[in-house]
mmCIF file of C-alpha atoms and ligand atoms in Angstrom:
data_model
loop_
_atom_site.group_PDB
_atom_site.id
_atom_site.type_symbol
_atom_site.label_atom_id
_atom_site.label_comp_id
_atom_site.label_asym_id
_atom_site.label_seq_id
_atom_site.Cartn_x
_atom_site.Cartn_y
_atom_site.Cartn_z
ATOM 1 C CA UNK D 1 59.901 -103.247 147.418
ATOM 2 C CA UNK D 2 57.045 -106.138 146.412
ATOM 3 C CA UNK D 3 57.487 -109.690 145.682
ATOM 4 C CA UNK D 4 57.246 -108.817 142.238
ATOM 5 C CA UNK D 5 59.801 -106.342 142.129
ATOM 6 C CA UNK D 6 62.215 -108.199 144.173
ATOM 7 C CA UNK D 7 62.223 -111.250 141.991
ATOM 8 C CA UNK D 8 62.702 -108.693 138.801
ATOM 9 C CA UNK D 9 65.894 -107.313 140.382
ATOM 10 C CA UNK D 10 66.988 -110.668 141.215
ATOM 11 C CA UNK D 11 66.844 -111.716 137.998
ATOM 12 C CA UNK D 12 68.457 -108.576 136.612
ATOM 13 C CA UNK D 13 71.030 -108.922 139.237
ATOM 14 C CA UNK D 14 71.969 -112.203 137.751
ATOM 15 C CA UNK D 15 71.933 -110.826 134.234
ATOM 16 C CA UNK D 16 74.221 -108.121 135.943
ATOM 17 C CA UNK D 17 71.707 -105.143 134.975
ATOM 18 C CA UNK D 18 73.447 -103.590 137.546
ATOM 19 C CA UNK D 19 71.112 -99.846 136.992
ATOM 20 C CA UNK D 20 68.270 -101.816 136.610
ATOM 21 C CA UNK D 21 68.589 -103.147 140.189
ATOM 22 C CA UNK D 22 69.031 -99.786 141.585
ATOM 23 C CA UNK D 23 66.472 -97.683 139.625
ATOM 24 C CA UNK D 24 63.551 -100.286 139.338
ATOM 25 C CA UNK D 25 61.718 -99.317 142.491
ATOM 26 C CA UNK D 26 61.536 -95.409 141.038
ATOM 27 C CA UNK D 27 60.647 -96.692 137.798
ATOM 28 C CA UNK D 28 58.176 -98.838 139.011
ATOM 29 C CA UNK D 29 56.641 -95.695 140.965
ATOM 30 C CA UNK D 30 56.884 -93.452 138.423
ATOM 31 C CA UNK D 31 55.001 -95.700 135.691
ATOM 32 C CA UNK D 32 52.165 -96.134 138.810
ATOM 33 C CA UNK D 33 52.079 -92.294 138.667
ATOM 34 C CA UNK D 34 51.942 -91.421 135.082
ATOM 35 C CA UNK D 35 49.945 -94.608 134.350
ATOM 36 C CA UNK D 36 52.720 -96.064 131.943
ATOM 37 C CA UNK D 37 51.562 -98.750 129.422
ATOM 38 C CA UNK D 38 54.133 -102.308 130.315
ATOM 39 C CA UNK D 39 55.300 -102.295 127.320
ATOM 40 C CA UNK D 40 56.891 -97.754 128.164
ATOM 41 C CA UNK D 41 57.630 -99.155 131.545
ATOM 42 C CA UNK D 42 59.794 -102.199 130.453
ATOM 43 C CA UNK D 43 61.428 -99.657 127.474
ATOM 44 C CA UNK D 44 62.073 -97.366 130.192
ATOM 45 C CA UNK D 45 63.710 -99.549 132.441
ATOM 46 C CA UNK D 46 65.880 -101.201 129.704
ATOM 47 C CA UNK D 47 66.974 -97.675 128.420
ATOM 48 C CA UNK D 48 68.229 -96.972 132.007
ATOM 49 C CA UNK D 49 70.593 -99.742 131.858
ATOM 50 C CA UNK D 50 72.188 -98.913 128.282
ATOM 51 C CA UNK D 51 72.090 -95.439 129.244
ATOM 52 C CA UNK D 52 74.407 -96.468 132.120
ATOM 53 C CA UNK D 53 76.237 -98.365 129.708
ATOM 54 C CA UNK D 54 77.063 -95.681 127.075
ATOM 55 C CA UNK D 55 77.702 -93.502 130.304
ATOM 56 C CA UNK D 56 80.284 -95.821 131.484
ATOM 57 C CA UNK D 57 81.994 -96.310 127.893
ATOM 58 C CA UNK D 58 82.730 -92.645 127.266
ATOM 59 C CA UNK D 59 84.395 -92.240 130.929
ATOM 60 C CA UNK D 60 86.303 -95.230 129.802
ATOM 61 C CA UNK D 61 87.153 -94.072 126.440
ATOM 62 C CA UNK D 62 87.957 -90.110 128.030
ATOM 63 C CA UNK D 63 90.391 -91.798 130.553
ATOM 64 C CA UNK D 64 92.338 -94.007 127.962
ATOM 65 C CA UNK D 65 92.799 -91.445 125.637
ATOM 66 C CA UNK D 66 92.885 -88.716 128.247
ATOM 67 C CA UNK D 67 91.090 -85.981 126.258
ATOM 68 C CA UNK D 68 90.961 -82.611 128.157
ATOM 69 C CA UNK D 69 86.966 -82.122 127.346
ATOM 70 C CA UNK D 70 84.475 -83.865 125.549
ATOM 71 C CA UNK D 71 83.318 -82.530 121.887
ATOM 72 C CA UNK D 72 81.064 -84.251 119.201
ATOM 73 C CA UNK D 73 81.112 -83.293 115.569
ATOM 74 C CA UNK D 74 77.433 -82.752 116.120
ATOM 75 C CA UNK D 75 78.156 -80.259 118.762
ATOM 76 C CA UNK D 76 80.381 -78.126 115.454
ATOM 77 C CA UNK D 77 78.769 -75.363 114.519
ATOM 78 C CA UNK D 78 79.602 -75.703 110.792
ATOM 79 C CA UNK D 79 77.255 -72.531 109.458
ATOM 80 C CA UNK D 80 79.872 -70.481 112.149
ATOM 81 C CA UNK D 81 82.738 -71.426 110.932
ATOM 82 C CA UNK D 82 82.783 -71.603 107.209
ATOM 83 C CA UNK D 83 86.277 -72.356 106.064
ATOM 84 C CA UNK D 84 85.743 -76.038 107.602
ATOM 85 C CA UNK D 85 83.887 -78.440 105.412
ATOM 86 C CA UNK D 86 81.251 -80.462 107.063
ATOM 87 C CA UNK D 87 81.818 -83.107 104.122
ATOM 88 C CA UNK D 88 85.639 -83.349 104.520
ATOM 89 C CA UNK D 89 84.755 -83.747 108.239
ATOM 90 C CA UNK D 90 82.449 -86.623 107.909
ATOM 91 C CA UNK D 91 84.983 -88.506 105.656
ATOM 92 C CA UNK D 92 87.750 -87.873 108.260
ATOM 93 C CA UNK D 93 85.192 -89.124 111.279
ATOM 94 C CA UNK D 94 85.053 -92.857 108.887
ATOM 95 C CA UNK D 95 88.466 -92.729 110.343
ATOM 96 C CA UNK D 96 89.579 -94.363 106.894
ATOM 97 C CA UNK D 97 92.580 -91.873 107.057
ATOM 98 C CA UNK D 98 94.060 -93.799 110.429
ATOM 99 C CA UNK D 99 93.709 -97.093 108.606
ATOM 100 C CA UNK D 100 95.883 -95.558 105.717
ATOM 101 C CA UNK D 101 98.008 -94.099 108.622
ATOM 102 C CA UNK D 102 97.966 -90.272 107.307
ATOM 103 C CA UNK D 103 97.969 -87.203 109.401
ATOM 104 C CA UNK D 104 95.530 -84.423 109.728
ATOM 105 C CA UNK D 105 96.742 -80.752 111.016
ATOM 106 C CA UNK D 106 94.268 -78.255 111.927
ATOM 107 C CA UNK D 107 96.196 -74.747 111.311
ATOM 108 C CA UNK D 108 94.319 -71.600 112.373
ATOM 109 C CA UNK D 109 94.152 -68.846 115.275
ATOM 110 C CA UNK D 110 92.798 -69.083 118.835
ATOM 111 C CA UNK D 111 89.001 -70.098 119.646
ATOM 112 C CA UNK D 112 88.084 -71.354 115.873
ATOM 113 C CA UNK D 113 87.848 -75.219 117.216
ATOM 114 C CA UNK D 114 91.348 -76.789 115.937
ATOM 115 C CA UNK D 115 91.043 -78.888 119.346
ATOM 116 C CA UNK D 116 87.287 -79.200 119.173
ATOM 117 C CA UNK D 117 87.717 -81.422 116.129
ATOM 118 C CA UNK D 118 90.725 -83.364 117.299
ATOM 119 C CA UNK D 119 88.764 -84.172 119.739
ATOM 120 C CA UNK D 120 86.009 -85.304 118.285
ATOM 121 C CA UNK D 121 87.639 -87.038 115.937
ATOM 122 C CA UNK D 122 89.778 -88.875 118.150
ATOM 123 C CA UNK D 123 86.123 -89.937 119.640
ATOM 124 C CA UNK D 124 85.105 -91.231 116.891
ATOM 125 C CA UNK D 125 87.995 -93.385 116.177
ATOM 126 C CA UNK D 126 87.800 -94.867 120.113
ATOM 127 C CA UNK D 127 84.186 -95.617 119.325
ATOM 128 C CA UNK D 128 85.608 -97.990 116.646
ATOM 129 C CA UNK D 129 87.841 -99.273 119.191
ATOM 130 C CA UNK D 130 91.013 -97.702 117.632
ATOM 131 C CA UNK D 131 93.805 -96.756 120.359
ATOM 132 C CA UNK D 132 93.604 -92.875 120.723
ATOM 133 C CA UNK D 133 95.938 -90.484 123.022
ATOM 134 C CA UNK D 134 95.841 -87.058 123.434
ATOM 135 C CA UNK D 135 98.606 -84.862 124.385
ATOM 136 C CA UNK D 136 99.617 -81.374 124.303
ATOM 137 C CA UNK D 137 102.761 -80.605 122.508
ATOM 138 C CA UNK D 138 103.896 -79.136 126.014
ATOM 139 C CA UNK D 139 103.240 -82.307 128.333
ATOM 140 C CA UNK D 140 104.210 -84.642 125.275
ATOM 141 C CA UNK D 141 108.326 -83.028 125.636
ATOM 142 C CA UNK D 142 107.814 -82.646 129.431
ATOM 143 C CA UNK D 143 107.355 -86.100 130.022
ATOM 144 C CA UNK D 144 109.730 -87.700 127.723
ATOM 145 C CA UNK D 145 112.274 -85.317 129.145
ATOM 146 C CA UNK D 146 111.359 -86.463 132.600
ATOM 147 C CA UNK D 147 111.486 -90.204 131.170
ATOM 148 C CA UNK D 148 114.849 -89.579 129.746
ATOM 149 C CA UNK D 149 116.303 -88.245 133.412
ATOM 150 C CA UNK D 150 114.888 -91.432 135.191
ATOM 151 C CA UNK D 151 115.888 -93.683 132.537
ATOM 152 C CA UNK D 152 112.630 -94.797 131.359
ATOM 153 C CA UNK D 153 112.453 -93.131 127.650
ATOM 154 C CA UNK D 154 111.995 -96.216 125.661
ATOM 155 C CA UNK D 155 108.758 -96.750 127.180
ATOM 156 C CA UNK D 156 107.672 -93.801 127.534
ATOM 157 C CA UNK D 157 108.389 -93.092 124.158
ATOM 158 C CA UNK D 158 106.139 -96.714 122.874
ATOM 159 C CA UNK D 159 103.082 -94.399 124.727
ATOM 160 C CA UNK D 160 103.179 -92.287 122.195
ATOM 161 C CA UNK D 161 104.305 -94.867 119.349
ATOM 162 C CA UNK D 162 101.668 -97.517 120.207
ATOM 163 C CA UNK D 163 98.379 -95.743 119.401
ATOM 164 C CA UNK D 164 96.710 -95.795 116.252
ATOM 165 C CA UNK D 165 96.184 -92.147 116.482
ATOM 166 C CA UNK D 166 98.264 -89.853 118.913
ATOM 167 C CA UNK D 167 96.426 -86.060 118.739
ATOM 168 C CA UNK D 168 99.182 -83.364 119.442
ATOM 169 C CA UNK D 169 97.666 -80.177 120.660
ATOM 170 C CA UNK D 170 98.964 -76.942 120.653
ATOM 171 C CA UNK D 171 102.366 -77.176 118.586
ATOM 172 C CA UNK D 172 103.686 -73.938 118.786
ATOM 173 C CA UNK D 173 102.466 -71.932 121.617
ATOM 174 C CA UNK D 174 105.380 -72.050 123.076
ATOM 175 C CA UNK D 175 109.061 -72.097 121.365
ATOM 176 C CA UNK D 176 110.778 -75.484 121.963
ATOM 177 C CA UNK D 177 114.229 -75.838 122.928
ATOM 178 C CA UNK D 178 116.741 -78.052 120.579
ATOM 179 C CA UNK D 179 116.364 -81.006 122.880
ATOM 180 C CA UNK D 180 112.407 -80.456 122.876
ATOM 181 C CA UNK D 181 112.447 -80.082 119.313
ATOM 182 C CA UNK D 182 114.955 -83.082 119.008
ATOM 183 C CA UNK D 183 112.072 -84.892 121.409
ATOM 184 C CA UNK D 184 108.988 -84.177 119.624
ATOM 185 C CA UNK D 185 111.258 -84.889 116.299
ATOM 186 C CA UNK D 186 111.656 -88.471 117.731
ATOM 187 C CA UNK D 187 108.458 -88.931 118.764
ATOM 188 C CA UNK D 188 107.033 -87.865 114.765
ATOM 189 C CA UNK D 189 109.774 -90.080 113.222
ATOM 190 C CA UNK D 190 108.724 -93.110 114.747
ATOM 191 C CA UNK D 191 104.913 -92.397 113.942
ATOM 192 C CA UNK D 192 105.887 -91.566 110.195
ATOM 193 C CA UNK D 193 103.771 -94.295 107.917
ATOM 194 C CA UNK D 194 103.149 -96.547 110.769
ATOM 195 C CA UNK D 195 100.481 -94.593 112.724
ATOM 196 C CA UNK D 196 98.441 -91.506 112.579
ATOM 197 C CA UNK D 197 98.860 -88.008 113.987
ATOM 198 C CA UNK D 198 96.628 -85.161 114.405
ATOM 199 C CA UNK D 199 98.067 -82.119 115.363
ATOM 200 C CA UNK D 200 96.930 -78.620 116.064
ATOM 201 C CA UNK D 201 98.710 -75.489 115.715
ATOM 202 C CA UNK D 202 97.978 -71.475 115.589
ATOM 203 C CA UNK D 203 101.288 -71.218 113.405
ATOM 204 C CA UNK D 204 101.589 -71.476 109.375
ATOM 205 C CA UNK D 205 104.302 -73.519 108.216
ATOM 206 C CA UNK D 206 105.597 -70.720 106.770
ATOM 207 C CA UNK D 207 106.308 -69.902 110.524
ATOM 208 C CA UNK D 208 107.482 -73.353 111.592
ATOM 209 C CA UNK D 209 110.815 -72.443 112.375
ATOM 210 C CA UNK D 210 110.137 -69.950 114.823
ATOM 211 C CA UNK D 211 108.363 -72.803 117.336
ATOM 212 C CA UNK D 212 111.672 -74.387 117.132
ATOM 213 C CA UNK D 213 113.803 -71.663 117.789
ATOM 214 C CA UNK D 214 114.471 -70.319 114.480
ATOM 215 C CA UNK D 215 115.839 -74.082 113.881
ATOM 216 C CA UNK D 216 114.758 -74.459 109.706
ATOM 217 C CA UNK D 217 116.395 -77.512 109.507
ATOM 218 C CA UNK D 218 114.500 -79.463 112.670
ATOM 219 C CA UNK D 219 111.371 -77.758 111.389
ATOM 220 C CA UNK D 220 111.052 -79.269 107.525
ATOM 221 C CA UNK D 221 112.603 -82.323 108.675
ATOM 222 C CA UNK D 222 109.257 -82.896 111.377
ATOM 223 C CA UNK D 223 107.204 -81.209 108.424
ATOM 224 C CA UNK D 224 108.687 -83.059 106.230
ATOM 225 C CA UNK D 225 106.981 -86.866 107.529
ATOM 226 C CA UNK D 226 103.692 -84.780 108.692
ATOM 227 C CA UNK D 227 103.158 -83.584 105.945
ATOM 228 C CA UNK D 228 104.659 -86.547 103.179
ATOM 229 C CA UNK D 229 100.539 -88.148 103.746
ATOM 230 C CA UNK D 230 98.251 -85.662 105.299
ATOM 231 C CA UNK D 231 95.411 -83.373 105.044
ATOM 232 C CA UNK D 232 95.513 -79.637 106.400
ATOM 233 C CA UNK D 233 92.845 -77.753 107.418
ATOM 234 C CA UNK D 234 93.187 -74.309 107.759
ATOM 235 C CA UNK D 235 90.690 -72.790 109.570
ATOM 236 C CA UNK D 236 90.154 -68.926 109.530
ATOM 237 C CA UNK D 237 87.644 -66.863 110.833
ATOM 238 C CA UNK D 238 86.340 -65.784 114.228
ATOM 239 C CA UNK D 239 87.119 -67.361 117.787
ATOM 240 C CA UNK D 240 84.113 -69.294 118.701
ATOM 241 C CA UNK D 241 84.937 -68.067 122.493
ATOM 242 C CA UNK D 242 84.528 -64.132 121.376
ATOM 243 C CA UNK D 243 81.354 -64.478 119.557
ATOM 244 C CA UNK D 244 78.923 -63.285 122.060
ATOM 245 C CA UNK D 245 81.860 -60.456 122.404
ATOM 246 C CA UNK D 246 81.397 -59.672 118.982
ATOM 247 C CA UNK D 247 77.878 -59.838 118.468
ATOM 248 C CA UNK D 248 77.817 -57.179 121.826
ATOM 249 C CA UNK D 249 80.665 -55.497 119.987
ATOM 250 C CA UNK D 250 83.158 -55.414 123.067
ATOM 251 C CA UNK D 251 86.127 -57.093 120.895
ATOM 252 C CA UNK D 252 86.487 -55.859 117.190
ATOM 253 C CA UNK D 253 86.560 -58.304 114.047
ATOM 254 C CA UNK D 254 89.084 -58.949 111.583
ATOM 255 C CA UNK D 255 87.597 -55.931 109.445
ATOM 256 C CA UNK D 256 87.575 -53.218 111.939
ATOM 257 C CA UNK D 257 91.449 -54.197 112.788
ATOM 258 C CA UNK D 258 92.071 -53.809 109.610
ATOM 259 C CA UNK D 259 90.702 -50.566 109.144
ATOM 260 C CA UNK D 260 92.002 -49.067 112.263
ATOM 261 C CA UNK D 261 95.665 -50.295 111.428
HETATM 262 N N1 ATP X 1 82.202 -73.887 115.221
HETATM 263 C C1 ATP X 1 82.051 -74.196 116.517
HETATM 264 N N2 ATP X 1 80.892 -74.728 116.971
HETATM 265 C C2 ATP X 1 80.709 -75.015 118.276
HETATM 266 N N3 ATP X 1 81.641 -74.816 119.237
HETATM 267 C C3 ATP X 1 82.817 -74.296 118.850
HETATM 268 C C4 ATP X 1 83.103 -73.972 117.487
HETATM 269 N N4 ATP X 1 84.347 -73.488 117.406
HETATM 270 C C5 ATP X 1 84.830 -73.521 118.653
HETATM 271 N N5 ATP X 1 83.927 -73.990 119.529
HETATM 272 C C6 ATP X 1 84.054 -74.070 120.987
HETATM 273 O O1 ATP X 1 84.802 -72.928 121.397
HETATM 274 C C7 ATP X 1 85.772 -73.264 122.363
HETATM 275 C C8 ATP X 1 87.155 -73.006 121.789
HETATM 276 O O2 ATP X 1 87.406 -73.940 120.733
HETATM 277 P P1 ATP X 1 88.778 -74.749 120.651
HETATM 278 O O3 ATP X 1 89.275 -75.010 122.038
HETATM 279 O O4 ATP X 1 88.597 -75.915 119.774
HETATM 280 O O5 ATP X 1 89.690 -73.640 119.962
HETATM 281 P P2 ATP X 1 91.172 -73.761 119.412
HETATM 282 O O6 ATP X 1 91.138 -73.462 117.973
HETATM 283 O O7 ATP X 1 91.752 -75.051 119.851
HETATM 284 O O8 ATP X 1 91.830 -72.529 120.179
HETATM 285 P P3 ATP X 1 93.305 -72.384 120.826
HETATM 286 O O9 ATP X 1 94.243 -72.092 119.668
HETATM 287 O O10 ATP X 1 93.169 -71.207 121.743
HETATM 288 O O11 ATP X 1 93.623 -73.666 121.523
HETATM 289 C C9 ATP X 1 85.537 -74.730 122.704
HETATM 290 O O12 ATP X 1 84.670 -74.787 123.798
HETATM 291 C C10 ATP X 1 84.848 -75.269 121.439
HETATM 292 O O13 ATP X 1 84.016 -76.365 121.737
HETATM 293 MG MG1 MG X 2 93.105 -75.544 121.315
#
């Protein structure tokens, strides 16, 4: 490195532009080579550290909130799926709905993005610095069973109290028990008008009590609070996963079951 260069990433040492120490010397390089004007260099070199920055944020924000995968709303393909509403999705992504501590349940069949958008919702309410955990309605009554065996189910229980929006994945892929239904019931009672939920299922209500066993009563009393302030969103249609499938016509669509059966 020059003079010059060394005194930059001294200074940007000191103003802890951490990237900017490490990347200056290929930046510098690479400006020589492609015969950068200052003022693209010093853009350049500036965008590497909030790059960094924005990098570092979203590990951050996918470790709190432990979200299985990362999804945007920009990364929806609205024009594929048509029974979601872009609009209704931008209002929900203000995140006014966790400030009025409602729920929103994404209802539909495998591959059509329920978790893709409680996902990216859930992103855009830990941009705004809201506390967000994910879950799957499997690991959510595993581990407050486990808590309850060791004797720690109080706090366990205030990790999925606490946040301002807890996303429940997956609620009724497999049946629950009557002490995993009793769980989860706990868990939804103690949310009810003080925090948000979003929840994904591939059942109807109509078919609620079948996740819990053929339990009715367990079942309206959790749909019950979900549903007292909430917004469903059904979502029909294809599986995002099988569209290639479909296009190549290796798995048959709604239509041609229909007509076969
Ligand atoms: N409309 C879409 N635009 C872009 N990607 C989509 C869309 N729908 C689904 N996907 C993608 O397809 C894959 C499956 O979607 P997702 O996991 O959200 O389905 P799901 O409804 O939760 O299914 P399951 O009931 O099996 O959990 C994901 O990688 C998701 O990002
Ligand atoms: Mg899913």
């Amino acid at each position: 490195m020059n003079l010059e260069l060394e005194r930059i990433a001294l200074h940007a040492e000191r103003l802890g532009l951490h990237t900017v120490v490490d990347m200056l010397p290929v930046l510098a390089e690479d400006a020589a080579t492609k015969n950068q004007s200052y003022t693209e260099f010093l853009e350049r070199v500036l965008r590497s550290e909030t790059e960094a920055a924005d990098q570092r944020a979203t590990e951050m924000i996918m470790k709190t909130a432990s979200f299985p995968f990362l999804r945007t709303l920009e990364d929806f393909d609205f024009a594929f799926q048509a029974s979601v509403s872009r609009r209704q999705l931008k209002e929900l992504a203000s995140c006014a709905f966790i400030e009025r501590r409602e729920n929103v349940i994404f209802l539909g069949p495998p591959g059509v993005g329920k978790s893709h958008l409680a996902v990216a919702l859930g992103l855009e309410a830990a941009k705004r610095r809201l506390k967000v955990k994910f879950t799957t309605c499997a690991d959510l009554v595993a581990s407050l069973a486990q808590a309850m065996r060791i004797g720690t189910y109080t706090t366990r229980l205030r990790t999925y109290v606490r946040p301002s929006l807890l996303i429940i994945d997956e609620i009724g892929f497999l049946p629950l028990g009557a002490e995993e239904a009793n769980l989860l019931f706990q868990v939804i009672s103690h949310r009810y008008e003080r925090g948000s939920v979003i929840l994904t299922s591939n059942k109807s209500y109509g078919e609620w009590a079948e996740i819990f066993s053929g339990d009715g009563v367990i079942a309206s009393a959790i749909l019950d609070r979900l549903l007292h302030h909430s917004t469903t969103i059904a979502i029909r249609g294809q599986s995002y996963r099988l569209r290639d499938k479909l296009k190549a016509g290796i798995v048959l669509n709604d239509k041609e079951v229909t007509e076969r059966n």
